[in-house]
XYZ file of C-alpha atoms in Angstrom:
679
model
C 20.954 38.436 -17.206
C 22.915 35.919 -19.313
C 25.887 36.158 -16.937
C 23.635 35.579 -13.924
C 22.004 32.587 -15.642
C 25.429 31.103 -16.370
C 26.463 31.522 -12.728
C 23.215 29.921 -11.506
C 23.641 27.074 -13.974
C 27.239 26.543 -12.842
C 26.301 26.330 -9.153
C 23.136 24.279 -9.711
C 23.581 20.861 -8.113
C 23.494 17.807 -10.365
C 24.432 14.184 -9.746
C 27.511 14.563 -11.934
C 28.702 17.715 -10.161
C 28.123 16.055 -6.770
C 30.122 12.983 -7.820
C 32.965 15.109 -9.206
C 33.073 17.216 -6.017
C 33.326 14.207 -3.703
C 35.720 12.364 -6.018
C 38.230 15.239 -6.017
C 37.652 15.924 -2.300
C 38.285 12.267 -1.417
C 41.594 12.250 -3.317
C 42.707 15.351 -1.404
C 41.573 13.883 1.940
C 43.251 10.518 1.220
C 46.541 12.317 0.581
C 46.073 14.470 3.695
C 45.289 11.391 5.800
C 48.390 9.630 4.503
C 50.571 12.676 5.237
C 49.255 12.905 8.813
C 49.818 9.167 9.261
C 53.482 9.544 8.278
C 53.881 12.550 10.582
C 52.429 10.611 13.526
C 54.504 7.526 12.739
C 57.744 9.545 12.605
C 56.829 11.638 15.670
C 56.445 14.788 13.543
C 60.105 14.697 12.484
C 60.268 17.469 9.887
C 63.670 16.401 8.527
C 62.065 13.562 6.560
C 61.042 14.117 2.913
C 57.340 13.424 3.257
C 56.589 14.592 -0.287
C 58.674 11.816 -1.817
C 57.068 9.235 0.515
C 53.555 10.321 -0.485
C 54.423 10.392 -4.191
C 55.911 6.909 -3.889
C 52.979 5.185 -2.108
C 50.079 7.618 -2.555
C 48.874 6.133 -5.832
C 48.240 2.751 -4.163
C 46.260 4.339 -1.326
C 44.183 6.490 -3.686
C 43.434 3.679 -6.144
C 42.488 1.073 -3.511
C 40.271 3.447 -1.520
C 38.450 4.836 -4.539
C 37.751 1.325 -5.789
C 36.422 0.390 -2.335
C 34.196 3.489 -2.302
C 32.817 2.491 -5.685
C 32.141 -1.104 -4.585
C 30.301 0.016 -1.451
C 28.380 2.766 -3.315
C 29.760 5.594 -1.190
C 29.188 8.067 -4.026
C 25.449 7.439 -3.917
C 25.169 8.921 -0.420
C 23.024 12.071 -0.326
C 25.043 14.833 1.336
C 22.002 16.515 2.881
C 20.472 13.362 4.419
C 23.478 11.249 5.354
C 22.660 8.914 8.251
C 24.166 6.272 10.521
C 23.777 3.557 7.889
C 25.715 5.655 5.390
C 28.552 6.247 7.871
C 28.618 2.536 8.703
C 28.907 1.764 5.012
C 31.847 4.188 4.772
C 33.476 2.504 7.778
C 33.179 -0.928 6.140
C 34.593 0.422 2.863
C 37.632 1.887 4.661
C 38.208 -1.302 6.674
C 38.104 -3.253 3.431
C 40.543 -0.843 1.771
C 43.025 -0.830 4.684
C 42.936 -4.631 4.978
C 43.622 -4.954 1.276
C 46.510 -2.474 1.542
C 47.963 -4.454 4.455
C 47.762 -7.675 2.439
C 49.447 -6.017 -0.548
C 52.220 -4.680 1.747
C 53.222 -8.162 2.898
C 56.761 -9.161 1.914
C 56.057 -12.498 0.257
C 56.742 -14.211 -3.029
C 52.995 -14.600 -3.635
C 52.539 -10.836 -4.014
C 54.576 -8.726 -6.457
C 56.769 -5.995 -5.014
C 54.883 -2.720 -4.660
C 55.856 0.708 -3.290
C 53.910 -0.135 -0.099
C 55.666 -3.485 0.431
C 57.120 -3.635 3.940
C 55.375 -0.482 5.185
C 54.799 -0.468 8.967
C 51.323 -1.705 9.886
C 50.929 1.208 12.297
C 50.641 3.596 9.340
C 47.679 1.683 7.915
C 45.910 1.685 11.261
C 46.379 5.428 11.803
C 45.488 6.168 8.184
C 42.227 4.257 8.531
C 41.172 6.253 11.596
C 42.119 9.588 10.029
C 40.425 8.729 6.717
C 37.199 7.857 8.525
C 37.284 11.149 10.442
C 38.119 13.310 7.424
C 35.970 11.657 4.749
C 33.101 10.937 7.157
C 33.318 14.495 8.466
C 32.962 15.847 4.943
C 29.935 13.636 4.299
C 28.129 14.733 7.460
C 29.211 18.387 7.369
C 26.208 19.753 5.492
C 23.702 18.057 7.759
C 25.577 19.228 10.865
C 25.592 22.784 9.562
C 21.907 22.837 8.658
C 20.573 20.977 11.691
C 22.951 22.084 14.479
C 25.248 25.012 13.752
C 22.786 27.187 11.837
C 20.132 26.634 14.508
C 22.292 28.001 17.311
C 20.925 31.394 16.410
C 17.399 32.588 17.160
C 14.681 30.232 15.800
C 11.248 31.292 14.702
C 9.265 28.527 16.358
C 6.136 27.044 14.864
C 3.237 25.623 16.823
C 4.159 23.860 20.053
C 3.674 20.217 19.170
C 3.154 17.029 21.143
C 4.017 13.818 19.290
C 2.265 10.584 20.222
C 4.633 7.726 19.435
C 8.381 7.813 20.092
C 9.275 5.150 17.529
C 10.887 5.359 14.095
C 7.976 7.330 12.663
C 8.140 9.918 15.441
C 11.883 10.247 14.923
C 11.368 10.861 11.181
C 8.737 13.508 11.928
C 11.082 15.415 14.284
C 13.897 15.264 11.734
C 11.622 16.773 9.107
C 10.633 19.518 11.539
C 14.325 20.345 11.891
C 14.760 20.421 8.131
C 11.873 22.881 7.951
C 13.569 25.096 10.560
C 10.637 24.444 12.937
C 8.658 26.990 10.954
C 5.444 24.916 11.027
C 5.744 22.743 14.125
C 8.075 22.892 17.112
C 8.382 19.531 18.939
C 8.013 19.958 22.677
C 7.443 16.487 24.068
C 6.828 12.832 23.149
C 4.305 10.453 24.694
C 4.705 6.698 24.340
C 3.425 3.635 26.206
C 6.838 1.937 25.998
C 8.166 2.309 29.557
C 11.779 1.807 28.426
C 11.587 5.060 26.443
C 10.157 7.229 29.218
C 12.739 9.803 30.342
C 14.895 9.396 27.222
C 15.417 12.008 24.510
C 14.858 11.569 20.774
C 16.534 14.247 18.675
C 16.583 16.442 21.757
C 12.877 15.969 22.528
C 11.959 14.321 25.828
C 9.708 11.270 26.096
C 7.541 12.443 28.990
C 5.429 9.376 29.729
C 2.523 7.224 28.554
C -0.340 8.290 26.304
C -2.625 8.472 29.360
C -0.745 11.663 30.312
C -2.050 13.455 27.216
C -4.449 15.786 29.021
C -1.856 16.916 31.594
C 0.884 17.278 28.965
C -1.319 19.503 26.785
C -1.971 21.805 29.737
C 1.608 21.738 31.104
C 3.346 22.498 27.809
C 0.677 24.755 26.235
C 0.352 22.397 23.273
C -1.027 23.842 20.031
C -0.783 20.731 17.838
C -0.864 16.960 18.338
C 0.721 14.614 15.804
C -0.082 10.902 16.071
C 2.986 9.046 14.787
C 1.801 5.463 15.301
C 0.598 4.100 11.917
C -1.084 0.978 13.333
C -3.027 2.599 16.168
C -6.566 1.202 16.425
C -9.683 3.336 16.218
C -10.501 3.149 19.940
C -7.174 4.635 21.032
C -7.258 7.076 18.129
C -10.683 8.286 19.145
C -9.552 8.630 22.772
C -6.567 10.794 21.756
C -8.704 12.862 19.401
C -11.440 13.469 21.978
C -8.949 14.526 24.676
C -7.166 16.894 22.281
C -10.394 18.488 21.111
C -11.718 18.766 24.663
C -8.530 20.607 25.610
C -9.112 22.867 22.589
C -6.015 21.796 20.623
C -6.722 23.261 17.173
C -4.566 20.868 15.130
C -4.629 17.064 15.347
C -2.712 15.252 12.602
C -1.982 11.593 11.855
C 0.685 9.979 9.678
C -0.632 8.643 6.351
C -0.572 5.071 5.165
C 2.825 4.087 3.740
C 2.501 2.432 0.334
C 6.156 2.159 -0.604
C 7.702 0.140 2.220
C 11.191 0.227 0.676
C 11.147 4.008 0.280
C 8.902 5.333 3.057
C 7.966 8.955 2.534
C 6.782 10.409 5.829
C 7.048 14.166 6.180
C 5.100 17.124 7.476
C 3.500 17.872 4.122
C 1.952 14.405 3.996
C 0.419 14.497 7.475
C -3.356 14.131 7.351
C -6.247 15.401 9.421
C -7.976 12.639 11.371
C -10.998 11.429 9.431
C -14.188 9.754 10.562
C -12.876 6.563 8.895
C -9.911 6.586 11.279
C -12.089 7.157 14.342
C -14.567 4.394 13.494
C -12.810 1.721 11.483
C -9.037 1.937 11.865
C -7.799 -1.319 13.385
C -4.479 -2.926 14.207
C -3.894 -5.135 11.186
C -0.641 -7.045 10.966
C 0.091 -8.845 7.725
C 3.067 -10.809 6.465
C 4.521 -8.330 3.996
C 7.451 -10.634 3.249
C 5.137 -13.449 2.114
C 2.944 -11.041 0.159
C 6.026 -9.672 -1.607
C 7.103 -13.204 -2.467
C 3.626 -13.798 -3.900
C 3.500 -10.591 -5.987
C 7.074 -9.578 -6.851
C 8.097 -10.138 -10.444
C 4.639 -11.323 -11.523
C 2.037 -9.838 -13.817
C -1.099 -8.904 -11.878
C -4.503 -7.892 -13.221
C -7.101 -5.972 -11.187
C -10.643 -5.689 -12.514
C -12.684 -2.773 -11.239
C -9.350 -1.015 -10.712
C -10.944 2.424 -10.585
C -13.299 1.583 -7.730
C -12.747 2.127 -4.023
C -11.441 -1.377 -3.326
C -9.805 -1.852 -6.711
C -7.814 1.384 -6.580
C -6.515 0.627 -3.076
C -5.608 -2.891 -4.224
C -3.613 -1.378 -7.074
C -1.739 1.020 -4.791
C -0.773 -1.711 -2.338
C 0.168 -4.138 -5.115
C 2.476 -1.508 -6.641
C 4.498 -1.446 -3.416
C 5.414 -5.123 -3.913
C 7.144 -4.572 -7.275
C 5.025 -6.546 -9.759
C 6.508 -7.154 -13.193
C 3.421 -5.558 -14.775
C 0.073 -4.473 -13.383
C -3.034 -4.349 -15.562
C -5.757 -1.952 -14.431
C -9.046 -3.040 -16.027
C -12.131 -0.856 -15.598
C -15.082 0.466 -17.568
C -14.569 4.007 -16.188
C -11.769 5.751 -18.066
C -11.879 8.806 -15.779
C -11.095 6.753 -12.691
C -8.313 4.951 -14.563
C -6.839 8.340 -15.434
C -7.045 9.482 -11.810
C -5.358 6.403 -10.406
C -2.722 6.705 -13.115
C -1.814 10.135 -11.749
C -1.429 8.661 -8.232
C 0.775 5.836 -9.475
C 3.006 8.250 -11.396
C 3.394 10.352 -8.264
C 4.018 7.577 -5.737
C 5.657 4.949 -7.965
C 7.432 6.746 -10.820
C 9.712 3.731 -11.289
C 6.667 1.709 -12.433
C 6.221 3.917 -15.480
C 5.674 1.622 -18.441
C 4.744 -1.320 -16.226
C 1.256 -0.099 -15.289
C -1.254 -0.625 -18.107
C -4.619 1.144 -18.093
C -7.223 -0.900 -19.948
C -10.826 0.134 -20.505
C -13.261 -2.737 -20.797
C -16.304 -4.505 -19.421
C -16.314 -7.893 -17.688
C -19.516 -8.656 -19.625
C -17.484 -8.495 -22.841
C -15.664 -11.810 -23.054
C -13.940 -10.915 -26.314
C -12.306 -7.927 -24.604
C -11.321 -10.058 -21.606
C -9.797 -12.605 -23.974
C -7.779 -9.895 -25.731
C -6.419 -8.472 -22.493
C -5.542 -11.753 -20.770
C -4.026 -13.232 -23.935
C -1.802 -10.192 -24.435
C -0.412 -9.893 -20.912
C -0.906 -13.423 -19.547
C -1.273 -12.364 -15.889
C -0.150 -14.724 -13.151
C -2.700 -13.357 -10.653
C -6.147 -11.795 -11.064
C -7.937 -9.778 -8.397
C -11.575 -9.571 -9.470
C -13.208 -6.586 -7.776
C -15.453 -5.395 -10.626
C -19.084 -5.622 -9.515
C -22.366 -3.825 -9.078
C -22.461 -3.386 -5.308
C -25.182 -0.903 -4.302
C -27.959 -2.882 -2.639
C -31.066 -0.688 -3.262
C -30.010 0.125 -6.824
C -29.648 -3.542 -7.758
C -33.132 -4.298 -6.386
C -34.452 -2.304 -9.343
C -31.817 -3.536 -11.834
C -31.735 -7.273 -11.235
C -30.791 -8.208 -14.795
C -27.773 -5.908 -14.781
C -26.651 -7.408 -11.470
C -26.852 -10.857 -13.068
C -24.878 -9.741 -16.135
C -22.009 -8.183 -14.178
C -21.790 -10.045 -10.882
C -22.585 -13.545 -12.172
C -21.947 -13.649 -15.917
C -18.966 -11.285 -15.706
C -17.349 -13.505 -13.065
C -17.983 -16.573 -15.230
C -16.433 -14.903 -18.296
C -13.352 -13.827 -16.407
C -12.921 -17.155 -14.620
C -13.175 -19.138 -17.831
C -10.638 -16.965 -19.637
C -8.355 -17.094 -16.587
C -8.170 -20.860 -16.937
C -7.552 -20.686 -20.673
C -4.730 -18.164 -20.140
C -3.059 -20.214 -17.414
C -3.620 -17.755 -14.557
C -2.068 -19.092 -11.344
C -4.498 -17.590 -8.844
C -7.878 -15.916 -9.143
C -9.051 -13.915 -6.121
C -12.647 -12.706 -6.185
C -13.701 -9.891 -3.863
C -17.002 -10.894 -2.248
C -19.162 -9.369 0.468
C -20.805 -10.129 3.786
C -24.121 -9.572 2.000
C -23.582 -12.957 0.339
C -24.263 -14.582 3.734
C -27.961 -15.448 4.066
C -28.568 -12.904 1.282
C -31.698 -10.782 1.409
C -30.839 -8.648 -1.617
C -30.252 -9.235 -5.322
C -26.768 -7.832 -4.937
C -25.909 -10.249 -2.113
C -27.469 -13.196 -3.961
C -25.527 -12.497 -7.159
C -22.261 -12.238 -5.244
C -23.059 -15.549 -3.519
C -23.589 -17.091 -6.943
C -20.227 -15.661 -8.040
C -18.636 -17.470 -5.079
C -20.289 -20.704 -6.251
C -18.871 -20.164 -9.753
C -15.356 -19.802 -8.357
C -15.722 -22.957 -6.256
C -17.012 -24.903 -9.257
C -14.152 -23.792 -11.487
C -11.626 -24.631 -8.795
C -12.993 -28.182 -8.455
C -13.496 -28.853 -12.173
C -10.891 -26.712 -13.882
C -10.710 -27.144 -17.634
C -12.626 -30.419 -17.565
C -15.780 -29.977 -19.562
C -15.285 -26.233 -19.880
C -17.733 -24.713 -22.316
C -19.024 -21.334 -23.336
C -22.663 -20.490 -23.041
C -22.219 -17.411 -25.177
C -19.274 -15.581 -26.628
C -20.174 -12.645 -24.394
C -22.670 -12.789 -21.544
C -24.887 -9.748 -21.298
C -23.170 -8.071 -24.241
C -25.814 -8.609 -26.934
C -28.358 -5.988 -27.868
C -32.085 -6.498 -28.261
C -31.710 -10.193 -27.518
C -29.792 -10.846 -30.747
C -26.690 -13.003 -30.865
C -23.442 -11.493 -32.121
C -21.669 -12.833 -35.153
C -19.196 -15.510 -34.096
C -15.670 -14.209 -33.661
C -12.539 -16.211 -34.585
C -12.186 -17.105 -30.908
C -15.774 -18.266 -30.451
C -16.122 -21.534 -28.592
C -18.814 -24.098 -29.233
C -21.838 -22.727 -27.380
C -22.926 -26.118 -26.201
C -22.210 -26.560 -22.501
C -19.671 -28.990 -21.139
C -17.683 -29.137 -24.370
C -14.329 -27.419 -24.786
C -13.138 -26.586 -28.262
C -9.785 -24.774 -28.193
C -9.540 -21.350 -29.752
C -6.776 -20.400 -32.225
C -4.731 -19.014 -29.313
C -5.083 -22.279 -27.414
C -4.874 -25.045 -30.065
C -4.720 -27.876 -27.542
C -6.756 -28.555 -24.393
C -4.829 -27.647 -21.244
C -5.169 -28.982 -17.735
C -5.938 -26.059 -15.480
C -3.863 -25.321 -12.420
C -5.714 -22.058 -11.687
C -6.683 -21.758 -8.042
C -9.860 -19.834 -7.264
C -10.608 -18.245 -3.904
C -13.202 -15.739 -2.724
C -12.565 -13.195 0.017
C -15.634 -12.010 1.875
C -15.665 -8.867 4.013
C -18.017 -6.203 5.255
C -18.439 -2.492 4.699
C -15.431 -0.323 4.075
C -15.533 3.243 5.274
C -15.313 5.942 2.657
C -16.045 3.804 -0.401
C -18.202 5.289 -3.130
C -21.883 4.990 -2.300
C -21.259 4.086 1.337
C -22.801 5.814 4.316
C -19.967 8.281 4.989
C -19.993 10.118 1.632
C -23.779 10.340 1.961
C -23.547 11.829 5.456
C -20.853 14.281 4.357
C -22.981 15.445 1.439
C -25.968 15.969 3.746
C -23.779 17.759 6.292
C -22.501 20.115 3.602
C -26.046 21.371 3.071
C -26.818 21.717 6.777
C -28.460 18.330 7.330
C -30.371 16.525 8.462
C -28.463 13.242 8.309
C -30.741 10.393 7.261
C -30.636 6.957 8.867
C -32.739 4.011 7.708
C -33.139 2.518 11.206
C -32.121 3.660 14.678
C -30.629 0.255 15.553
C -28.778 -0.252 12.244
C -25.355 -1.784 12.827
C -22.585 -2.745 10.459
C -19.094 -4.204 10.467
C -16.667 -1.504 9.369
C -13.026 -1.301 8.431
C -11.035 1.316 6.576
C -10.249 0.536 2.954
C -6.443 0.196 3.388
C -6.805 -2.294 6.237
C -9.436 -4.366 4.427
C -7.254 -4.538 1.312
C -4.200 -5.515 3.367
C -6.195 -8.450 4.724
C -7.347 -9.342 1.204
C -3.682 -9.635 0.203
C -3.000 -11.730 3.293
C -5.967 -13.962 2.474
C -4.765 -14.356 -1.104
C -1.620 -16.137 0.078
C -3.501 -18.221 2.658
C -6.084 -19.600 0.201
C -5.042 -22.836 -1.469
C -8.017 -22.974 -3.817
C -11.765 -23.420 -3.522
C -12.130 -21.598 -0.201
C -14.326 -18.708 0.765
C -12.151 -16.702 3.120
C -13.816 -14.430 5.661
C -12.206 -11.327 7.127
C -12.738 -10.478 10.771
C -14.043 -6.923 10.536
C -13.989 -6.343 14.286
C -17.101 -5.346 16.187
C -20.489 -4.231 14.928
C -20.673 -0.427 14.841
C -23.824 1.632 15.282
C -24.557 3.768 12.196
C -26.276 6.247 14.493
C -23.048 6.658 16.499
C -21.115 7.254 13.275
C -23.539 10.016 12.333
C -23.227 11.629 15.756
C -19.405 11.408 15.700
C -19.273 12.944 12.239
C -21.316 15.906 13.421
C -18.997 16.413 16.427
C -15.878 16.249 14.231
C -17.242 19.234 12.336
C -17.547 21.177 15.578
C -21.328 20.844 15.800
C -23.685 19.244 18.292
C -25.982 16.356 17.266
C -29.734 17.044 17.445
C -29.044 20.685 18.274
C -27.080 22.008 15.316
C -27.703 19.053 12.991
C -30.625 16.656 13.313
C -30.712 12.923 12.459
C -33.863 11.589 10.758
C -35.000 7.950 10.569
C -36.323 7.065 7.088
C -37.019 3.298 7.276
C -35.243 0.253 5.838
C -34.608 0.256 2.092
C -35.373 -2.682 -0.262
C -33.053 -5.618 0.382
C -31.435 -3.982 3.398
C -30.620 -5.901 6.597
C -30.693 -4.498 10.095
C -27.593 -6.512 11.033
C -24.960 -7.987 8.742
C -23.612 -11.507 9.197
C -20.019 -12.419 8.502
C -18.903 -15.055 10.990
C -22.039 -16.912 10.268
C -23.997 -19.731 11.825
C -25.073 -20.606 8.280
C -21.729 -22.181 7.458
C -19.454 -21.705 10.435
C -15.778 -20.912 10.063
C -12.417 -22.527 10.545
C -9.383 -20.577 11.774
C -6.534 -19.958 9.356
C -2.920 -19.136 10.132
C -3.864 -15.439 10.393
C -5.895 -14.187 13.350
C -8.203 -12.025 11.219
C -8.742 -14.415 8.295
C -11.127 -17.365 8.602
C -12.240 -20.097 6.216
C -15.997 -20.514 5.733
C -17.173 -24.093 6.007
C -19.093 -25.334 2.991
C -20.712 -28.730 2.996
C -21.690 -28.693 -0.678
C -20.997 -26.875 -3.910
C -22.267 -26.859 -7.465
C -20.380 -28.787 -10.096
C -19.334 -26.958 -13.227
C -21.982 -28.920 -15.129
C -24.640 -27.590 -12.770
C -23.250 -24.055 -12.960
C -23.454 -24.106 -16.767
C -27.062 -25.284 -16.673
C -27.990 -22.648 -14.079
C -26.343 -19.903 -16.115
C -28.210 -21.069 -19.210
C -31.435 -20.396 -17.332
C -30.241 -16.951 -16.178
C -29.150 -16.158 -19.724
C -32.551 -17.032 -21.119
C -34.251 -14.768 -18.578
C -32.006 -11.719 -18.948
C -32.214 -11.831 -22.756
C -36.004 -11.858 -22.625
C -37.319 -8.269 -23.020
C -40.457 -9.112 -21.056
C -41.053 -6.634 -18.216
C -41.844 -9.559 -15.935
C -38.343 -10.872 -16.470
C -37.298 -9.288 -13.197
C -39.730 -11.536 -11.348
C -38.186 -14.534 -13.095
C -34.738 -13.402 -11.974
C -35.836 -13.436 -8.335
C -37.377 -16.877 -8.780
C -34.105 -18.230 -10.157
C -32.123 -16.639 -7.323
C -34.450 -18.217 -4.777
C -34.060 -21.561 -6.516
C -30.276 -21.659 -6.811
C -28.726 -19.304 -4.233
C -28.339 -20.934 -0.804
C -30.353 -19.267 1.978
C -31.601 -16.435 -0.262
C -34.659 -14.797 1.289
C -36.248 -11.568 0.090
C -36.922 -8.837 2.606
């Protein structure tokens, strides 16, 4: 066994063994290329002593070419996956080497005499061509063997597969099928709406025609699987493809996943996903300026509050793809922080040590101070909030503590720590709010606007920690306690001198995201698991919907559009019937609505609207430079002085243990939140 282990260890591939193999092979091929060049130049005259010629000039050729290979990183090429770009890089390296050799061979006083001085230029030209053929042939040999030669024999074909989308993604999918020996999927035909591709072949697979030919192609080629290789396909086209495939009884319909790491895209068969209800209802074509977003994020320290939530976790994943210097994940739920940490380690192992998982509560200003002072983030995305509408109707004080006071705490510390930009995640329920949740988020927007207009001027601290005291008792002052009187700023030990704030505050308002915790889809899925019925609060209930990745992409786009003080509104597309979502979900599971699974109407819940408003007549909107991001008009805003006084009133109410305090909370919301009306 020891002998076998030694043999396996010897033949096990490592980066050092691979480098040594190609290094020695290149020396041999350089010498062989030079020998053939001499033979061609001298018309294969065997009376010439070629050995002495090679010994005389070979060292120059070997040294120059190996240096060129090192400069152009030829030894970092992966033998198994060598591509056109790698071969082009090799070509450039050889051109560079041959040109340098020609220059060194010139007979001039500026260059010292070398063994290659005066050599015929024809030899360099021939040597370059032969070197490219020999060294390039070695580099591509393994891939040719695995993907062409070895497959000349009989192939055990997987499921006959139709690929929708003959672009780069489709090409990558076919290549991975080849690497898997077609054992899972066997590509039969492409469909693509690009007329210039129709009739062409991609990796030996024909592009038959447009997507409208799907039904006929499935029948003609006996298709067993459909793979949708267009990442930005909208939900209407996706649903059309899915419905046709299912109607034609295609058992497998897969879609490519979202790509988080744009620099190192990882699309392969193992990562293909089943089409979800989120894709069929909310997936939209969202184009964002990734270059500008990268410029905004790259090399900066970013903090995300509520990082374990549905929006926060997706924000973290997308932010990681833009190479932040450090990313701080702040959340009260340590389990969710652990889970997202596992995802980051899997998808972004190079960020190990730069992602920091911090447990804490936005109600605890001392904790916020500790975190922001330690890492000094450049950008904060504030997504921590209580968001469930019916639940907050019965927990008004907690909604005030987190959504209003927590935002105030974080905003104030952001200014003191010199944060460049503060982006608060808001909601469409803040428009003409009818719920406590919507009203508190609207108040959070007002806080951000007030801080943006007033900055550090008059900044005060109502309490060292809003909503963090027990039984109405004040905490002992900490060393960083500020004077509790409003409108007066007394610097803490960490900030000995008053600073003029340059922090820009913006709020980004959007509608429902499909699949988030507590949303309608998880509820329907849970009910479906137990055989139904699915419950609907009103037959005509409609909502704006978007998938979480697309909504977060637009949040990032909005974050670079906002200059400060704006409430930015995302275009969520068209209103979607909740009843239709329920029916579609039942069909996806191979059942028939109202026959196999019933849908029951239960009545509107407290604070719930029949229709949501985003692009609202209340304020109106102004177009931004992005087609799906708008700026809400706002004719007035609270000053920071007014905000402090308002929050003093909220603080007095929430610290009062009277059971009627909840009524007082609603009265204050009606008094200070624009357009708030209870339902």
